[in-house]
PDB file of C-alpha atoms in Angstrom:
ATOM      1  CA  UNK A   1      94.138 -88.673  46.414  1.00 82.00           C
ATOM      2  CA  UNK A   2      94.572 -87.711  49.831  1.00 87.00           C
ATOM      3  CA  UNK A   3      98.733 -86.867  50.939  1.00 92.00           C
ATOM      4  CA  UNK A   4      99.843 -86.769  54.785  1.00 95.00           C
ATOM      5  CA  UNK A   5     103.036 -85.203  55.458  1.00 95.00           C
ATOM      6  CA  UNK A   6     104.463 -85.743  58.796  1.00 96.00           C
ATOM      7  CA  UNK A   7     106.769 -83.647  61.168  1.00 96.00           C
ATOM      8  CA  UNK A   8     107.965 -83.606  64.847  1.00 96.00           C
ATOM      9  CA  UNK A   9     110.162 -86.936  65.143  1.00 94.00           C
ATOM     10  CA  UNK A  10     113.472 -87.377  66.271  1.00 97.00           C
ATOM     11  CA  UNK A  11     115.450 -88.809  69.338  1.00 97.00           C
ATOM     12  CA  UNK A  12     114.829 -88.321  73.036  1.00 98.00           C
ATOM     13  CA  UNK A  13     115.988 -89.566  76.730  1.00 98.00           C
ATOM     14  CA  UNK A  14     113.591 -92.270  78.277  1.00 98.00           C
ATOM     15  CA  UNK A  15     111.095 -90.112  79.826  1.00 98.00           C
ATOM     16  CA  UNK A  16     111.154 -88.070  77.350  1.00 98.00           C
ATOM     17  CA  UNK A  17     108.409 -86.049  74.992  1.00 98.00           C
ATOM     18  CA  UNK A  18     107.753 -85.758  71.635  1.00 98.00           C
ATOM     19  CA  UNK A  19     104.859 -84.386  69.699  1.00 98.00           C
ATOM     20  CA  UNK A  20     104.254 -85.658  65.958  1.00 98.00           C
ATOM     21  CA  UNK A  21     102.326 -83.292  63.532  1.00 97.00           C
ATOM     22  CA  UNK A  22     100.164 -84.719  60.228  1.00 96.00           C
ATOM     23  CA  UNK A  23      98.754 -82.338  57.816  1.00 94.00           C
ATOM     24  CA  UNK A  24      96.519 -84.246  55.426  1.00 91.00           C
ATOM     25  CA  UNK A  25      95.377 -82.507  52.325  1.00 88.00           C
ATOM     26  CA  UNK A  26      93.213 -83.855  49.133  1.00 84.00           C
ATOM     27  CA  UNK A  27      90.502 -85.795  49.341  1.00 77.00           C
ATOM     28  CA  UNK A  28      89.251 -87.895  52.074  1.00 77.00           C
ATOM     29  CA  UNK A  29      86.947 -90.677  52.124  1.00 72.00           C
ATOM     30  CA  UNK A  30      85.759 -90.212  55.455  1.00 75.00           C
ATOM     31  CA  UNK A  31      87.158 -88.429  58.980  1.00 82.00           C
ATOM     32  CA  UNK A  32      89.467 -91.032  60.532  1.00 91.00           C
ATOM     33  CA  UNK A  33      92.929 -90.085  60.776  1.00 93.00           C
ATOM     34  CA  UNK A  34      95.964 -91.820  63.113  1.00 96.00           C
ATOM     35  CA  UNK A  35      98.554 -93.189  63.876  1.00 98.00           C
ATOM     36  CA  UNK A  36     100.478 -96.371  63.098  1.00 98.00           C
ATOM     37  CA  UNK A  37     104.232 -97.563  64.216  1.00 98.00           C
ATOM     38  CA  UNK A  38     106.803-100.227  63.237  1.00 98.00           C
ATOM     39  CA  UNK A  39     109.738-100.941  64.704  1.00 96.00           C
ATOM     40  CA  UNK A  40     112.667-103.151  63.338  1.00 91.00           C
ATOM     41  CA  UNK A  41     111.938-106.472  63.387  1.00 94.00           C
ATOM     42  CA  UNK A  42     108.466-106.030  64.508  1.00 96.00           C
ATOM     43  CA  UNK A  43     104.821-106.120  63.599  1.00 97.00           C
ATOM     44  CA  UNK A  44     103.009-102.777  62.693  1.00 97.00           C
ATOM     45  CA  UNK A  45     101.317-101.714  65.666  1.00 98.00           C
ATOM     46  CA  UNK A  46      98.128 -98.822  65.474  1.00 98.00           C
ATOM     47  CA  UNK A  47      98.987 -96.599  68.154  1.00 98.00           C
ATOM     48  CA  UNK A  48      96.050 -94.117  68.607  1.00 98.00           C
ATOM     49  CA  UNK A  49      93.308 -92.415  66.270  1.00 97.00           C
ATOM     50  CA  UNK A  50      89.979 -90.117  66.085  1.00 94.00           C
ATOM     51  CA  UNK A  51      87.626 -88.729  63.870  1.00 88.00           C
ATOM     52  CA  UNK A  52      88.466 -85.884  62.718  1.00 83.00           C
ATOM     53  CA  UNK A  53      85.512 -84.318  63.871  1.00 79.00           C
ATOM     54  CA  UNK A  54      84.021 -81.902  66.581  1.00 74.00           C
ATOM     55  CA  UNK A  55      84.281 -84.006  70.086  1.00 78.00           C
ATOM     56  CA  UNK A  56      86.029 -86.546  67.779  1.00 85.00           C
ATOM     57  CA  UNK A  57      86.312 -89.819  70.394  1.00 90.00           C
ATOM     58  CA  UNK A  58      90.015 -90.557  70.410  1.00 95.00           C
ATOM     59  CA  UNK A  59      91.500 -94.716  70.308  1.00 97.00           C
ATOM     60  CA  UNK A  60      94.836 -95.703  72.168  1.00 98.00           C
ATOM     61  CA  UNK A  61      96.837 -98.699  71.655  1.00 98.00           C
ATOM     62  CA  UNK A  62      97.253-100.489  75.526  1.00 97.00           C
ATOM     63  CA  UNK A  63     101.058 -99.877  75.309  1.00 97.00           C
ATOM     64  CA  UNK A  64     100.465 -96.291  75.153  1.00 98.00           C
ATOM     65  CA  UNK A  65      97.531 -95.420  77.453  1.00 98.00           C
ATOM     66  CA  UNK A  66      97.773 -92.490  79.539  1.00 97.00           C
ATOM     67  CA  UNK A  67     100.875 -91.483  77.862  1.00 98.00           C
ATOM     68  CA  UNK A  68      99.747 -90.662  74.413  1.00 98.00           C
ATOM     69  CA  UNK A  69      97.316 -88.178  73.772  1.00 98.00           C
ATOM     70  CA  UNK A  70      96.124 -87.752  70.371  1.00 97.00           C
ATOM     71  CA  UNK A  71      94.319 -84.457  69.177  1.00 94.00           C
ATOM     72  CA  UNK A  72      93.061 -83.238  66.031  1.00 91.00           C
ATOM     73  CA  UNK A  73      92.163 -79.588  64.248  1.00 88.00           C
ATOM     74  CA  UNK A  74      89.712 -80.665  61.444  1.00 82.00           C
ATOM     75  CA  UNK A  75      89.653 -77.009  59.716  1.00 84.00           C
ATOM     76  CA  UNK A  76      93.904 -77.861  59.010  1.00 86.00           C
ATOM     77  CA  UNK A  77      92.801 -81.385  58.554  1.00 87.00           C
ATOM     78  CA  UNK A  78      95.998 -81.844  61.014  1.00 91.00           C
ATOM     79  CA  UNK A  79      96.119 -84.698  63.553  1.00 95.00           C
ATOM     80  CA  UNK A  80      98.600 -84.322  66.507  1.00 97.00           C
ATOM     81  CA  UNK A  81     100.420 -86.761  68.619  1.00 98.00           C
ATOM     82  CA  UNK A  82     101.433 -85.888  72.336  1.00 98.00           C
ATOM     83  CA  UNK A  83     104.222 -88.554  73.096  1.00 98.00           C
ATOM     84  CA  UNK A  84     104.933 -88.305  77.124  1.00 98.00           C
ATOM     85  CA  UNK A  85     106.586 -90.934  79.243  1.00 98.00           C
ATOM     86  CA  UNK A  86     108.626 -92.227  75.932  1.00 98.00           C
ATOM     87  CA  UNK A  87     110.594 -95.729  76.624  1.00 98.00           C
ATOM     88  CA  UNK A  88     112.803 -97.058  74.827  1.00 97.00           C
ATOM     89  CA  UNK A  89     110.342 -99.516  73.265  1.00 97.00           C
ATOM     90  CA  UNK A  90     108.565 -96.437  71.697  1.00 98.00           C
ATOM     91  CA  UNK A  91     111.388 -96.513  69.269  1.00 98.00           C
ATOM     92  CA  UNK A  92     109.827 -97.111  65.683  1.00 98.00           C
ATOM     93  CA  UNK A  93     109.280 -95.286  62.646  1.00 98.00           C
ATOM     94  CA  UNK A  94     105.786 -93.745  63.187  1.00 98.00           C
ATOM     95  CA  UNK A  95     103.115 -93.461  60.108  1.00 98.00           C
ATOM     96  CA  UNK A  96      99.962 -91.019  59.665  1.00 97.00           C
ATOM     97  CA  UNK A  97      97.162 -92.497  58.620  1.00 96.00           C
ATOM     98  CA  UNK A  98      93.972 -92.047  56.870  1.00 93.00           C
ATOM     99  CA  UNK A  99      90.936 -92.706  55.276  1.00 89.00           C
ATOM    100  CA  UNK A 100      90.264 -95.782  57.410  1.00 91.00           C
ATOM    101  CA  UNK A 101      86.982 -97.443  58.703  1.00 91.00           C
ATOM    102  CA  UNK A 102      86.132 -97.718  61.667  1.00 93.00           C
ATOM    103  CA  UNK A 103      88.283 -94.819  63.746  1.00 94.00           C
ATOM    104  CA  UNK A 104      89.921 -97.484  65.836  1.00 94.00           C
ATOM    105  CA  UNK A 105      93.601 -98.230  66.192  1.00 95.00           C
ATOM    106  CA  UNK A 106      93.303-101.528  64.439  1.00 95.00           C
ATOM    107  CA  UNK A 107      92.253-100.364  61.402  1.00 95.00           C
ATOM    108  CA  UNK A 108      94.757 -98.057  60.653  1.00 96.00           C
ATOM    109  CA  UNK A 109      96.817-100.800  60.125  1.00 96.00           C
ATOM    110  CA  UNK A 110      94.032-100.972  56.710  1.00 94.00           C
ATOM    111  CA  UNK A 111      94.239 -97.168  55.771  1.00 93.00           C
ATOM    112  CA  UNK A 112      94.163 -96.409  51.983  1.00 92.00           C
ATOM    113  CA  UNK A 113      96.276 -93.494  52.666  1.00 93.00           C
ATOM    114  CA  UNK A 114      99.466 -93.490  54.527  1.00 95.00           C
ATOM    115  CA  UNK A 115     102.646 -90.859  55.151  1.00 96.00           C
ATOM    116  CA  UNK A 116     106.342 -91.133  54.197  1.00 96.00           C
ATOM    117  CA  UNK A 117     106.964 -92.507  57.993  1.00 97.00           C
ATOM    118  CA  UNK A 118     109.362 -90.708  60.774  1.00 97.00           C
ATOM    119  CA  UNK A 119     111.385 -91.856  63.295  1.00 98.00           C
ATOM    120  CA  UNK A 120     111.070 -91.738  67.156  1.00 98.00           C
ATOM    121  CA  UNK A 121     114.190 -93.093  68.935  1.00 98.00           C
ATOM    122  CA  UNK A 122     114.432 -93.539  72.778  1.00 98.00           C
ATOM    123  CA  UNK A 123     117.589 -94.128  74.105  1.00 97.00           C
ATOM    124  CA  UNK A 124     119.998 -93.305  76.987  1.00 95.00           C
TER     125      UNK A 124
END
């Protein structure tokens, strides 16, 4: 049974940065780890992911292209989430994710294992 604990959330100006942390430990199905968000009244939305693997290819969501940057150390089994350029719609509770197939952003929407969630607020 694989358990993701996650750390780094909190609240922030637009333009803002924040960097999530996930630390996965157990066992796991296969090497995809990410990232997943929700915010209130919305649909769940997979925000970025890799393989948690050397030159692991990395998956954005288009709302957070070239200001995300996800990044993983496989020998912590620890996936990281660079949050630059945050706007206000950003805000959501953020989930890890894991032991999903294929390593795309979509699918972490179907992982078998999942964090407790933590929250990123933008606001002025």
């Amino acid at each position: 049974q694989v358990q993701l604990v996650e750390s780094g959330g909190g609240s922030v100006l637009p333009g803002g940065s924040l960097r999530l942390s996930c630390t996965g430990s157990g066992y796991f199905g296969n090497n995809c780890m990410g990232w997943f968000r929700q915010a209130p009244g919305k649909e769940r939305e997979g925000v970025a992911s890799i393989a948690t693997v050397a030159d692991g290819i990395p998956y954005y969501a288009d709302s957070v292209k070239g200001r995300f940057t996800i990044s993983q150390d496989n020998a912590k089994r620890t996936v990281y989430l660079q949050m630059n350029s945050l706007k206000p719609e950003d805000t959501a509770m953020y989930y890890c994710a894991a032991n999903f197939f294929p390593c795309n952003t979509r699918h972490t929407l179907r992982a078998r294992a999942q964090g407790q969630g933590i929250q990123v607020t933008v606001s002025s």
